[in-house]
CSV table of C-alpha atoms in Angstrom, one decimal:
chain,number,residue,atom,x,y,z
A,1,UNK,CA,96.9,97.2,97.3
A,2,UNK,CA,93.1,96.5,97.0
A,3,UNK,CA,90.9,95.7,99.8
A,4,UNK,CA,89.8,92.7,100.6
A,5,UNK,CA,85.9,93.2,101.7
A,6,UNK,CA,83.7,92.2,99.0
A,7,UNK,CA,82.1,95.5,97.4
A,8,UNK,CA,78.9,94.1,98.5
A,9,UNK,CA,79.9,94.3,102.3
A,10,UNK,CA,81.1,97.5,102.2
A,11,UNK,CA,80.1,101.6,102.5
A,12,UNK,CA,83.3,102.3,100.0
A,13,UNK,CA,83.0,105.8,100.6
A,14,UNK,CA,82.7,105.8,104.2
A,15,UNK,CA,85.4,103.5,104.6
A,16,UNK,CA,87.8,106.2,102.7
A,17,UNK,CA,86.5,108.7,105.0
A,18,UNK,CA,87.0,106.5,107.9
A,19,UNK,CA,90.6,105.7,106.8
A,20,UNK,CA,91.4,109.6,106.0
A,21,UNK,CA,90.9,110.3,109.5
A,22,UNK,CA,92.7,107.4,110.8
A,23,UNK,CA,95.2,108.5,108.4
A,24,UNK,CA,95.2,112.2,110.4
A,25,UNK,CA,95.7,110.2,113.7
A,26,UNK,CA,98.4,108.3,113.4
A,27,UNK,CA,100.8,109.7,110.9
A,28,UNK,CA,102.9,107.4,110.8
A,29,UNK,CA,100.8,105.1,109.2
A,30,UNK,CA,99.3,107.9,106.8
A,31,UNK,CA,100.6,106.7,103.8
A,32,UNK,CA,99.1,102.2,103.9
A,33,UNK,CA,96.2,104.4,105.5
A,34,UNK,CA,95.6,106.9,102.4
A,35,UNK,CA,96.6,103.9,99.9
A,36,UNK,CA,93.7,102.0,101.1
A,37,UNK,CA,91.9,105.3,101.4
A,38,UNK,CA,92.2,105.8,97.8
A,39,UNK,CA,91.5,102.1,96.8
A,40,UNK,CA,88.1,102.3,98.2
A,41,UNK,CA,86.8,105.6,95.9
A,42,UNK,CA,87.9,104.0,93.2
A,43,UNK,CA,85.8,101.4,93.8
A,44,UNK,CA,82.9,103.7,94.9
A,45,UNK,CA,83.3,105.2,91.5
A,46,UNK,CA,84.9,108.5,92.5
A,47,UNK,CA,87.8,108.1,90.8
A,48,UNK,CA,89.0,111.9,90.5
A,49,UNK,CA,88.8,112.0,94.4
A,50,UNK,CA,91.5,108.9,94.1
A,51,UNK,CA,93.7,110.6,92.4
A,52,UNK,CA,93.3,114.0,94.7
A,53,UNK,CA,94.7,111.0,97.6
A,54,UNK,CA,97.8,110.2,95.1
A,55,UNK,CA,98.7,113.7,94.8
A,56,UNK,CA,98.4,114.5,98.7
A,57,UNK,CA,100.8,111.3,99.3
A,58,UNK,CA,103.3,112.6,96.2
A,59,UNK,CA,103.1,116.1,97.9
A,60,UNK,CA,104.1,115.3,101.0
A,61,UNK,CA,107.0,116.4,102.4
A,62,UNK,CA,108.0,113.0,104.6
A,63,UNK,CA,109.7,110.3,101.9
A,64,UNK,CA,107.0,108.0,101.4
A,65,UNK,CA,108.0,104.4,101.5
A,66,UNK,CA,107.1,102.7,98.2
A,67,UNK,CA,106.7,106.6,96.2
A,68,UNK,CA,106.7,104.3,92.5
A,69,UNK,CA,103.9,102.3,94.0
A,70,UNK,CA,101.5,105.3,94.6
A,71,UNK,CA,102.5,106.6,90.8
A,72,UNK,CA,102.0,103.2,89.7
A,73,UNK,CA,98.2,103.4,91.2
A,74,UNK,CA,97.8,106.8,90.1
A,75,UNK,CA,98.5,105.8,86.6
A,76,UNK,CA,96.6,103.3,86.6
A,77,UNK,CA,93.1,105.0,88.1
A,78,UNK,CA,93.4,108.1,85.9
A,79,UNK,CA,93.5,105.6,83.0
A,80,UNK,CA,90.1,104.3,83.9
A,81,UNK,CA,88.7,107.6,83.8
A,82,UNK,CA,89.9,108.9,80.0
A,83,UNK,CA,93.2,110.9,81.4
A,84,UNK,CA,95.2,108.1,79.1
A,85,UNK,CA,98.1,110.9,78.2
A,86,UNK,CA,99.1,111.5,81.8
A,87,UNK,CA,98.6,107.7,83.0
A,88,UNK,CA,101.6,106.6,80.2
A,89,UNK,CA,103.5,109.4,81.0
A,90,UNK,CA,103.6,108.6,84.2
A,91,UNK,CA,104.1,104.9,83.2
A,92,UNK,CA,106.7,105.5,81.5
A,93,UNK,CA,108.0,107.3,83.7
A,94,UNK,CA,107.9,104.5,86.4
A,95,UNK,CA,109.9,101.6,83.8
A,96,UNK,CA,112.6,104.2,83.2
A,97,UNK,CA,112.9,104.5,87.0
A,98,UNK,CA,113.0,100.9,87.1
A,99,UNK,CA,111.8,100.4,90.7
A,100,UNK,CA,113.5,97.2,93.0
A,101,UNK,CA,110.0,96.3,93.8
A,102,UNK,CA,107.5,94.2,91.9
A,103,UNK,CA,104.4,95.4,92.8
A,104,UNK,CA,104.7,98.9,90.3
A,105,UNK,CA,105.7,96.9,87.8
A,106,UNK,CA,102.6,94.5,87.9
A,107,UNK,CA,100.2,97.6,88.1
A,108,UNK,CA,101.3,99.3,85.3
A,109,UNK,CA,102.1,96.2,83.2
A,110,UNK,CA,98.1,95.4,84.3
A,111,UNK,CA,97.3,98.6,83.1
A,112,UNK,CA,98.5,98.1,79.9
A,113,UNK,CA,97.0,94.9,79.8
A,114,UNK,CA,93.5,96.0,81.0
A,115,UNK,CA,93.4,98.3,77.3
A,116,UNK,CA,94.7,95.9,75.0
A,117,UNK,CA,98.5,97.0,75.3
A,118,UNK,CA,99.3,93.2,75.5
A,119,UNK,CA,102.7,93.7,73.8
A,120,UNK,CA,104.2,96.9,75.7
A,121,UNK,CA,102.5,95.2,79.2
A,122,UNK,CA,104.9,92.0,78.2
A,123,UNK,CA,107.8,93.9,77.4
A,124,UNK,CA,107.0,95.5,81.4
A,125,UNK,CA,106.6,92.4,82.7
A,126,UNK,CA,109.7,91.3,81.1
A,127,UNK,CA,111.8,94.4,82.2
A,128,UNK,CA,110.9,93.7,85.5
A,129,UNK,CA,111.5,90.0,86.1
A,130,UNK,CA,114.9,91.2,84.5
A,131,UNK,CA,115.9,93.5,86.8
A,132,UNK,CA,114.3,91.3,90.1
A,133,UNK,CA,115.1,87.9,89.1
A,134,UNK,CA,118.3,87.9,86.7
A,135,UNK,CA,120.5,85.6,89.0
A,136,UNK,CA,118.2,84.7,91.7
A,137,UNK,CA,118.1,81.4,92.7
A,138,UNK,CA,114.6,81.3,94.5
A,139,UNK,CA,112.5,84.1,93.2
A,140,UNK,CA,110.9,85.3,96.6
A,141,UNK,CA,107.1,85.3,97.0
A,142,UNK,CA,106.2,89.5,96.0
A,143,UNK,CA,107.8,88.3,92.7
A,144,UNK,CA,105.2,85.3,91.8
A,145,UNK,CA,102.6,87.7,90.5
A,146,UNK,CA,105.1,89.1,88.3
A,147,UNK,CA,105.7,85.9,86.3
A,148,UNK,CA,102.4,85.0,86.4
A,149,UNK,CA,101.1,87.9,84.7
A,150,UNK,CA,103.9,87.6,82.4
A,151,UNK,CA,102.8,84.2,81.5
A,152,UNK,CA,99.0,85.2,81.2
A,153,UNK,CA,100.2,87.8,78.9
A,154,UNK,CA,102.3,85.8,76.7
A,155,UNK,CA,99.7,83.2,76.5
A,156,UNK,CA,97.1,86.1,75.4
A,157,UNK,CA,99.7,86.8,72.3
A,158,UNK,CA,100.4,82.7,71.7
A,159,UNK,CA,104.6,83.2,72.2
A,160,UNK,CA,105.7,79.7,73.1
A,161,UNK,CA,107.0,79.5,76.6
A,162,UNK,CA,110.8,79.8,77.4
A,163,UNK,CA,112.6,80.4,80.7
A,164,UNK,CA,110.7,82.4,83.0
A,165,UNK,CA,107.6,80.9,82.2
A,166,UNK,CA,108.4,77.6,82.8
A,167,UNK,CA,109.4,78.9,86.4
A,168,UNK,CA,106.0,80.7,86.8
A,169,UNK,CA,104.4,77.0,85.7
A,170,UNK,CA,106.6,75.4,88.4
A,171,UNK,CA,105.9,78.2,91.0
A,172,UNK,CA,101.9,77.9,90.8
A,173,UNK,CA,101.9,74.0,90.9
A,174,UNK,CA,104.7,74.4,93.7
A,175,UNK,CA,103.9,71.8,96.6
A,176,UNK,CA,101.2,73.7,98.7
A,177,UNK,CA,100.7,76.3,96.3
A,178,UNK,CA,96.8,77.6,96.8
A,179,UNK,CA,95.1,77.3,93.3
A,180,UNK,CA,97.6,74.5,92.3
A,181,UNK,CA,95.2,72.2,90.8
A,182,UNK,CA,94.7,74.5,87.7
A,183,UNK,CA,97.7,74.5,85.6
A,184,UNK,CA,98.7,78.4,84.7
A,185,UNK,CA,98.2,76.9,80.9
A,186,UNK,CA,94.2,76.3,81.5
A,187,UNK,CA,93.9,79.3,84.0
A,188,UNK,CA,95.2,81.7,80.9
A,189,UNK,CA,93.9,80.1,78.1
A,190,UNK,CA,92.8,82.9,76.2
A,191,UNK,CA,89.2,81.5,75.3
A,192,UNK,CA,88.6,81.5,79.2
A,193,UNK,CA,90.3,85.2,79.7
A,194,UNK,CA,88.3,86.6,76.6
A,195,UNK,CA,84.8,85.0,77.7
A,196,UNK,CA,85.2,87.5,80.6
A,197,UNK,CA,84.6,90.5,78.5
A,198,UNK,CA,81.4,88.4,76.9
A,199,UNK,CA,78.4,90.4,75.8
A,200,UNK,CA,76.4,86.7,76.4
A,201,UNK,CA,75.7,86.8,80.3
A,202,UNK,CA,74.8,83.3,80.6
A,203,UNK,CA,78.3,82.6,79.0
A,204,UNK,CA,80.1,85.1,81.5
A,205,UNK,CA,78.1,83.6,84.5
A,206,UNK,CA,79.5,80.4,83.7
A,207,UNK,CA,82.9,81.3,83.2
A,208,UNK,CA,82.9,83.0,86.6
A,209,UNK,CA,81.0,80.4,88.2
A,210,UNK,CA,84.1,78.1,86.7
A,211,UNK,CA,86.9,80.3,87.6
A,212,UNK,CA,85.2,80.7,92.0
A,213,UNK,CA,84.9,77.2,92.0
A,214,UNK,CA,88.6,77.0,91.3
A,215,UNK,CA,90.6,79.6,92.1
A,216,UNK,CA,88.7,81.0,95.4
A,217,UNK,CA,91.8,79.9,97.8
A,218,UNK,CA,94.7,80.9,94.6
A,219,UNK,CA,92.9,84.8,94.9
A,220,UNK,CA,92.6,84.8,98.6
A,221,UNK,CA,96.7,83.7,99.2
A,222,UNK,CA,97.0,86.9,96.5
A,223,UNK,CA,95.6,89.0,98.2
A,224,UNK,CA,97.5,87.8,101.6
A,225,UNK,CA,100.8,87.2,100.8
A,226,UNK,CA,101.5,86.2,104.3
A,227,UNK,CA,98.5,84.4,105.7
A,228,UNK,CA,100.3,83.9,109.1
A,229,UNK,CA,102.2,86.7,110.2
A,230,UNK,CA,104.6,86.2,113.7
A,231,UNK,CA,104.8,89.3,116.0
A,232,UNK,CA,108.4,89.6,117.0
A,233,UNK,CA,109.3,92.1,119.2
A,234,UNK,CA,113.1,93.5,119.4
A,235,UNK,CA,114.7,93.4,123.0
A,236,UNK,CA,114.1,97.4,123.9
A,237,UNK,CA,110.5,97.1,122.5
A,238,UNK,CA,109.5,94.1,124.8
A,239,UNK,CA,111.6,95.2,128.0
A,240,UNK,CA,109.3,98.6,127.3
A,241,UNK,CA,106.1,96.5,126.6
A,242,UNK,CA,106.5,94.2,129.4
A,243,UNK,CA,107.2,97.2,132.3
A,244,UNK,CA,104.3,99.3,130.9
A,245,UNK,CA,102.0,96.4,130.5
A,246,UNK,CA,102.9,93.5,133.2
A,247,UNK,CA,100.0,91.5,132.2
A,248,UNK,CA,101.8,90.4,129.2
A,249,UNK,CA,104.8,88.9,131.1
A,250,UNK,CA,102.8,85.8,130.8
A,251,UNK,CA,102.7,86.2,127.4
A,252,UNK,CA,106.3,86.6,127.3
A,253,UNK,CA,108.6,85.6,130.0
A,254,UNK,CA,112.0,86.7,128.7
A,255,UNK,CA,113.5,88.2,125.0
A,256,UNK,CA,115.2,84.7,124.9
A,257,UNK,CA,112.2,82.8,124.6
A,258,UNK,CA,110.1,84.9,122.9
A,259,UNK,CA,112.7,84.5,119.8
A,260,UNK,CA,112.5,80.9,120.4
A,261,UNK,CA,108.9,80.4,120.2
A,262,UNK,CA,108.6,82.5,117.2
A,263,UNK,CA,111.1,80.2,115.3
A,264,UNK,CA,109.9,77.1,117.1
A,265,UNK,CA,106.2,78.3,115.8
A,266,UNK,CA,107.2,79.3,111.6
A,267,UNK,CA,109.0,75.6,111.5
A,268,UNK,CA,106.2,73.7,113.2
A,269,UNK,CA,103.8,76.1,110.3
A,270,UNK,CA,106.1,74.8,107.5
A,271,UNK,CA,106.3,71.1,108.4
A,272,UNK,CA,102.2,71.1,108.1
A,273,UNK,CA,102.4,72.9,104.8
A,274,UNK,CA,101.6,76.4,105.6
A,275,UNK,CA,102.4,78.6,102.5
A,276,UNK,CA,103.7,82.1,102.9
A,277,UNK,CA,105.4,82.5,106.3
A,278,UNK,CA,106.2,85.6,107.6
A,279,UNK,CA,107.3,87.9,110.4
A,280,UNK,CA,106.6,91.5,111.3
A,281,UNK,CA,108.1,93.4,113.9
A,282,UNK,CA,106.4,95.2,116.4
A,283,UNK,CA,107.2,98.7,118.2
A,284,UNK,CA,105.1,100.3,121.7
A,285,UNK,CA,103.7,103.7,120.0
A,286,UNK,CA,102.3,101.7,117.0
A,287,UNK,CA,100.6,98.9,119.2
A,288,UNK,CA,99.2,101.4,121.4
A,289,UNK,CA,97.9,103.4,118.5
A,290,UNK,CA,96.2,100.1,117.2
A,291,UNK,CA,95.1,99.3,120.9
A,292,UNK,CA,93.5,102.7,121.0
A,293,UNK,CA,91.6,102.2,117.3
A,294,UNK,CA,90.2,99.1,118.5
A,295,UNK,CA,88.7,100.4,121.7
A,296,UNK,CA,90.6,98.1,123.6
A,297,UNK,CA,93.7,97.8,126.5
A,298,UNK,CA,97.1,97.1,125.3
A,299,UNK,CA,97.5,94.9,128.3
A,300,UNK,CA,94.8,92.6,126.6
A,301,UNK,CA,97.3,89.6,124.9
A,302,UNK,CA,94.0,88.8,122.6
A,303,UNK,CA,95.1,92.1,120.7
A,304,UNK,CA,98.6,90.9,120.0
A,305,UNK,CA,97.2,88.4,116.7
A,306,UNK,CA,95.3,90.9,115.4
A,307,UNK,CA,98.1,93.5,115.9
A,308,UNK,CA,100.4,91.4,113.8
A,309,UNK,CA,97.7,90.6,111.4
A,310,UNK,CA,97.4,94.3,110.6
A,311,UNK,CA,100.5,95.0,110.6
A,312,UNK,CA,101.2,92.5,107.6
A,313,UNK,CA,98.2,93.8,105.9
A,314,UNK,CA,99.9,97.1,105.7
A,315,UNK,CA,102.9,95.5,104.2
A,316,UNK,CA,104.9,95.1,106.9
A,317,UNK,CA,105.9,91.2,106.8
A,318,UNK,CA,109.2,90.3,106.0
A,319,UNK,CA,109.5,86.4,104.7
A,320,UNK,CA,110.1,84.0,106.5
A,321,UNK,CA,112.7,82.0,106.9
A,322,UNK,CA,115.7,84.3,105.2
A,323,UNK,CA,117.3,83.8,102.2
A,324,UNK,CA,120.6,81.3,101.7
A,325,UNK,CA,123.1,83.7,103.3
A,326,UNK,CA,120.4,86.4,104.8
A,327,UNK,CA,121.1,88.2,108.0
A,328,UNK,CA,118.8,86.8,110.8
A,329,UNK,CA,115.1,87.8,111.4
A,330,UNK,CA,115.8,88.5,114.7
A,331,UNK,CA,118.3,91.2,114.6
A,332,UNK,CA,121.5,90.2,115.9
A,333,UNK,CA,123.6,91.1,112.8
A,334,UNK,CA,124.7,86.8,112.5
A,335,UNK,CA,123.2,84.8,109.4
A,336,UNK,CA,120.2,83.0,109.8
A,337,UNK,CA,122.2,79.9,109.3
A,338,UNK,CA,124.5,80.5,112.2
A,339,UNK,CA,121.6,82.1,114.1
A,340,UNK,CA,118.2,81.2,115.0
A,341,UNK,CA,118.2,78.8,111.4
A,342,UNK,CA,121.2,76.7,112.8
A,343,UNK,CA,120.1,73.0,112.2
A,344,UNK,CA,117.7,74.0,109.9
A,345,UNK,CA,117.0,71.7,107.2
């Protein structure tokens, strides 16, 4: 969880102060808040002061949502700054925990990687895609970057390609997969991923020169996993929206219909090839709170996009549509198929 501003653009260390107090606002949304918090010192260079953030979120006494996640970035940062020890104690620790999501599995696999652990970050990688993708028919989207770093590393140590990565080849050239007009074979050919760490600068100007030019769209679809992100509101949420703000009625003239549009709108989004489709779910408190961060009214519909685009930036989106056999997005307890995916095709 990086963000996405380019460093140039950016105050990093006013940002994390600006995101500490947000953080002491709403806390609620502390931990996202202090994640992103901590992202921007390390880029700032204060590095310690990321790793005083991980320790207030592992101290706290609320569960934290994703708690292998913040050791996964904790081991990672100290690693950068010469506390090697703790960060593969603490990686080790996270593989023996072996955590149902991805994403602490690519950090620490990437911090192995990143100092030339290439065969303990593939045997990571490996572990994870075991434990996430052993028997899964359609690998969902947070698992992608776990077979594509799997792949890059594999390529880095020359083992031919068997199973998995000929699924992460057929992911990244996927119909309407950003960045699909490089095959993962040139993208990690090692020549390309050592010339990075070239002392020649006209040689590593080149190469990144190369790699913008083709790969710009493949990052930014990374970095978003769900570049469009439906607001759905449940039934008690909207009748409470609705009566507090009756501006919005126009916006949303019964529960009924509101479901429908939001299905009506991710299958019209598919059919014109839009990757990555996915839903978050919206509750009063936390749109006021947002309302109130921007300045502006919650009876203001323009805020509802970029309430739902925040909302997924924090993590929040769920995919869209369900998996074969899923319950339905919107809550009724039915499957999708007998739901609001009936006559899907």
């Amino acid at each position: 969880m990086r963000p996405d501003t380019p460093a140039e653009n950016v105050d990093h260390t006013a940002e994390a102060a600006r995101l500490e107090r947000t953080a002491g606002l709403y806390p609620e949304d502390a931990e996202p808040l202090l994640l992103q918090a901590a992202a921007h010192l390390e880029l700032s260079g204060d590095r310690p002061a990321a790793t005083t953030l991980y320790d207030r979120l592992l101290a706290s006494q609320t569960g934290l949502e994703e708690p292998f996640l913040v050791r996964a970035l904790k081991a990672s940062n100290l690693w950068e700054y010469g506390h090697e020890a703790e960060a593969r104690a603490i990686i080790d620790g996270v593989r023996a925990a072996s955590p149902r999501d991805p994403a602490p599995w690519v950090i620490v696999a990437e911090a192995l990687e990143a100092h030339d652990e290439l065969e303990q970050a593939q045997e990571t990688f490996t572990e994870g895609a075991r434990l996430l993708l052993t028997d899964v028919a359609e690998p969902p989207y947070s698992t992608h970057p776990l077979l594509f770093g799997r792949h890059r590393v594999r390529r880095m140590l020359g083992a031919p390609h068997d199973d998995w990565d000929v699924l992460a080849d057929t992911l990244h050239t996927a119909p309407g997969s950003p960045g699909a007009q490089v095959t993962l074979d040139e993208l990690h050919d090692p020549k390309r991923v050592w010339s990075l760490g070239s002392d020649n600068p006209a040689e590593l100007a080149a190469e990144i020169s190369r790699l913008r030019a083709e790969l710009g769209t493949y990052r930014e679809a990374l970095s978003r996993p769900f570049p469009v992100a439906v607001l759905h509101w449940p039934k008690a949420e909207l009748t409470e929206l609705v009566t507090a703000y009756p501006a919005l009625s126009a916006e949303y003239p019964s529960h009924e219909e509101h479901l429908a549009t939001i299905e009506a709108s991710l299958r019209e989004l598919a059919s014109s090839g839009t990757p990555n489709l996915g839903i978050v779910t919206g509750t009063v408190p936390s749109y006021e709170a947002f309302a109130a961060s921007e300045g502006a009214s919650p009876a203001d519909s323009a805020l509802l996009p970029q309430y739902a685009t925040t909302l997924a930036a924090r993590g929040r989106a769920v995919a869209w549509p369900p998996q074969r056999g899923a319950a339905c997005w919107c809550g009724s307890g039915r499957g999708y198929g007998e739901c609001h995916g009936e006559g899907a095709a």
